[in-house]
Amino acid sequence: MIRVLYFAGLRDLTGKSEELIDRPGWTVRELTDWVEAAYPEFKHKNVFVAVNEEYARPDDVIQAGDTVAMIPPVSGG
């Protein structure tokens, strides 16, 4: 299982802070495509993806037991 975490406004958009997905071996791009299909509003968001607390590239492979964080852009002052 892959644990997917949704932060800030993405949590509001999905209605949940996390979910488990049984799709090990997917790339970050494949997971992002799945999330966009499940939650169409994601297509209009600029989302950063981290796997096991490190920013990930679209072609990185996600393994069973990994934690994936979907992070919206943040700004501060």
JSON list of C-alpha atoms in Angstrom, two decimals:
[
{"chain": "A", "resi": 1, "resn": "MET", "atom": "CA", "xyz": [0.00, 0.00, 0.00]},
{"chain": "A", "resi": 2, "resn": "ILE", "atom": "CA", "xyz": [1.01, 3.59, -0.66]},
{"chain": "A", "resi": 3, "resn": "ARG", "atom": "CA", "xyz": [0.03, 6.21, 1.90]},
{"chain": "A", "resi": 4, "resn": "VAL", "atom": "CA", "xyz": [-0.95, 9.48, 0.22]},
{"chain": "A", "resi": 5, "resn": "LEU", "atom": "CA", "xyz": [-1.10, 12.63, 2.35]},
{"chain": "A", "resi": 6, "resn": "TYR", "atom": "CA", "xyz": [-2.95, 15.79, 1.30]},
{"chain": "A", "resi": 7, "resn": "PHE", "atom": "CA", "xyz": [-1.89, 19.10, 2.83]},
{"chain": "A", "resi": 8, "resn": "ALA", "atom": "CA", "xyz": [-3.58, 22.50, 3.27]},
{"chain": "A", "resi": 9, "resn": "GLY", "atom": "CA", "xyz": [-6.09, 23.34, 0.53]},
{"chain": "A", "resi": 10, "resn": "LEU", "atom": "CA", "xyz": [-5.63, 19.91, -1.07]},
{"chain": "A", "resi": 11, "resn": "ARG", "atom": "CA", "xyz": [-7.05, 18.36, 2.10]},
{"chain": "A", "resi": 12, "resn": "ASP", "atom": "CA", "xyz": [-10.11, 20.59, 1.72]},
{"chain": "A", "resi": 13, "resn": "LEU", "atom": "CA", "xyz": [-10.39, 19.70, -1.96]},
{"chain": "A", "resi": 14, "resn": "THR", "atom": "CA", "xyz": [-10.33, 15.92, -1.36]},
{"chain": "A", "resi": 15, "resn": "GLY", "atom": "CA", "xyz": [-12.24, 15.97, 1.91]},
{"chain": "A", "resi": 16, "resn": "LYS", "atom": "CA", "xyz": [-9.54, 13.85, 3.56]},
{"chain": "A", "resi": 17, "resn": "SER", "atom": "CA", "xyz": [-6.05, 14.26, 4.93]},
{"chain": "A", "resi": 18, "resn": "GLU", "atom": "CA", "xyz": [-4.80, 10.89, 3.70]},
{"chain": "A", "resi": 19, "resn": "GLU", "atom": "CA", "xyz": [-5.72, 7.69, 1.93]},
{"chain": "A", "resi": 20, "resn": "LEU", "atom": "CA", "xyz": [-4.18, 4.31, 1.18]},
{"chain": "A", "resi": 21, "resn": "ILE", "atom": "CA", "xyz": [-3.78, 3.18, -2.43]},
{"chain": "A", "resi": 22, "resn": "ASP", "atom": "CA", "xyz": [-2.78, -0.33, -3.48]},
{"chain": "A", "resi": 23, "resn": "ARG", "atom": "CA", "xyz": [-0.68, 0.57, -6.53]},
{"chain": "A", "resi": 24, "resn": "PRO", "atom": "CA", "xyz": [3.01, -0.08, -5.81]},
{"chain": "A", "resi": 25, "resn": "GLY", "atom": "CA", "xyz": [5.28, 0.31, -8.81]},
{"chain": "A", "resi": 26, "resn": "TRP", "atom": "CA", "xyz": [3.50, 3.39, -10.13]},
{"chain": "A", "resi": 27, "resn": "THR", "atom": "CA", "xyz": [5.55, 6.40, -11.08]},
{"chain": "A", "resi": 28, "resn": "VAL", "atom": "CA", "xyz": [4.85, 9.76, -9.49]},
{"chain": "A", "resi": 29, "resn": "ARG", "atom": "CA", "xyz": [3.27, 10.82, -12.80]},
{"chain": "A", "resi": 30, "resn": "GLU", "atom": "CA", "xyz": [0.92, 7.81, -12.78]},
{"chain": "A", "resi": 31, "resn": "LEU", "atom": "CA", "xyz": [-0.13, 8.53, -9.22]},
{"chain": "A", "resi": 32, "resn": "THR", "atom": "CA", "xyz": [-0.68, 12.21, -10.03]},
{"chain": "A", "resi": 33, "resn": "ASP", "atom": "CA", "xyz": [-2.80, 11.21, -13.05]},
{"chain": "A", "resi": 34, "resn": "TRP", "atom": "CA", "xyz": [-4.88, 8.94, -10.79]},
{"chain": "A", "resi": 35, "resn": "VAL", "atom": "CA", "xyz": [-5.36, 11.71, -8.21]},
{"chain": "A", "resi": 36, "resn": "GLU", "atom": "CA", "xyz": [-6.42, 14.14, -10.96]},
{"chain": "A", "resi": 37, "resn": "ALA", "atom": "CA", "xyz": [-8.96, 11.60, -12.25]},
{"chain": "A", "resi": 38, "resn": "ALA", "atom": "CA", "xyz": [-10.31, 10.95, -8.74]},
{"chain": "A", "resi": 39, "resn": "TYR", "atom": "CA", "xyz": [-10.35, 14.67, -7.83]},
{"chain": "A", "resi": 40, "resn": "PRO", "atom": "CA", "xyz": [-10.71, 16.69, -11.08]},
{"chain": "A", "resi": 41, "resn": "GLU", "atom": "CA", "xyz": [-10.03, 19.99, -9.28]},
{"chain": "A", "resi": 42, "resn": "PHE", "atom": "CA", "xyz": [-6.40, 18.87, -8.88]},
{"chain": "A", "resi": 43, "resn": "LYS", "atom": "CA", "xyz": [-5.82, 19.56, -12.60]},
{"chain": "A", "resi": 44, "resn": "HIS", "atom": "CA", "xyz": [-6.01, 23.26, -11.86]},
{"chain": "A", "resi": 45, "resn": "LYS", "atom": "CA", "xyz": [-3.54, 23.17, -8.98]},
{"chain": "A", "resi": 46, "resn": "ASN", "atom": "CA", "xyz": [0.23, 23.37, -9.02]},
{"chain": "A", "resi": 47, "resn": "VAL", "atom": "CA", "xyz": [1.15, 20.50, -6.69]},
{"chain": "A", "resi": 48, "resn": "PHE", "atom": "CA", "xyz": [4.55, 19.43, -5.44]},
{"chain": "A", "resi": 49, "resn": "VAL", "atom": "CA", "xyz": [5.02, 15.74, -4.70]},
{"chain": "A", "resi": 50, "resn": "ALA", "atom": "CA", "xyz": [7.36, 14.29, -2.09]},
{"chain": "A", "resi": 51, "resn": "VAL", "atom": "CA", "xyz": [8.05, 10.59, -1.57]},
{"chain": "A", "resi": 52, "resn": "ASN", "atom": "CA", "xyz": [9.32, 9.65, 1.88]},
{"chain": "A", "resi": 53, "resn": "GLU", "atom": "CA", "xyz": [9.95, 13.33, 2.69]},
{"chain": "A", "resi": 54, "resn": "GLU", "atom": "CA", "xyz": [12.03, 14.08, -0.43]},
{"chain": "A", "resi": 55, "resn": "TYR", "atom": "CA", "xyz": [10.74, 15.98, -3.44]},
{"chain": "A", "resi": 56, "resn": "ALA", "atom": "CA", "xyz": [10.13, 13.58, -6.30]},
{"chain": "A", "resi": 57, "resn": "ARG", "atom": "CA", "xyz": [10.39, 13.74, -10.09]},
{"chain": "A", "resi": 58, "resn": "PRO", "atom": "CA", "xyz": [7.54, 12.54, -12.33]},
{"chain": "A", "resi": 59, "resn": "ASP", "atom": "CA", "xyz": [9.45, 9.40, -13.36]},
{"chain": "A", "resi": 60, "resn": "ASP", "atom": "CA", "xyz": [10.38, 8.32, -9.81]},
{"chain": "A", "resi": 61, "resn": "VAL", "atom": "CA", "xyz": [8.85, 4.94, -8.90]},
{"chain": "A", "resi": 62, "resn": "ILE", "atom": "CA", "xyz": [6.75, 4.59, -5.76]},
{"chain": "A", "resi": 63, "resn": "GLN", "atom": "CA", "xyz": [7.16, 1.37, -3.78]},
{"chain": "A", "resi": 64, "resn": "ALA", "atom": "CA", "xyz": [4.85, -0.41, -1.36]},
{"chain": "A", "resi": 65, "resn": "GLY", "atom": "CA", "xyz": [5.16, 1.19, 2.07]},
{"chain": "A", "resi": 66, "resn": "ASP", "atom": "CA", "xyz": [6.14, 4.60, 0.70]},
{"chain": "A", "resi": 67, "resn": "THR", "atom": "CA", "xyz": [4.48, 7.77, 1.93]},
{"chain": "A", "resi": 68, "resn": "VAL", "atom": "CA", "xyz": [3.62, 10.31, -0.73]},
{"chain": "A", "resi": 69, "resn": "ALA", "atom": "CA", "xyz": [2.83, 13.90, 0.19]},
{"chain": "A", "resi": 70, "resn": "MET", "atom": "CA", "xyz": [0.83, 16.16, -2.11]},
{"chain": "A", "resi": 71, "resn": "ILE", "atom": "CA", "xyz": [1.88, 19.71, -1.24]},
{"chain": "A", "resi": 72, "resn": "PRO", "atom": "CA", "xyz": [0.39, 22.92, -2.62]},
{"chain": "A", "resi": 73, "resn": "PRO", "atom": "CA", "xyz": [2.65, 25.92, -3.17]},
{"chain": "A", "resi": 74, "resn": "VAL", "atom": "CA", "xyz": [3.25, 27.88, 0.01]},
{"chain": "A", "resi": 75, "resn": "SER", "atom": "CA", "xyz": [4.30, 31.45, 0.55]},
{"chain": "A", "resi": 76, "resn": "GLY", "atom": "CA", "xyz": [5.21, 33.33, 3.61]},
{"chain": "A", "resi": 77, "resn": "GLY", "atom": "CA", "xyz": [6.76, 36.44, 4.82]}
]
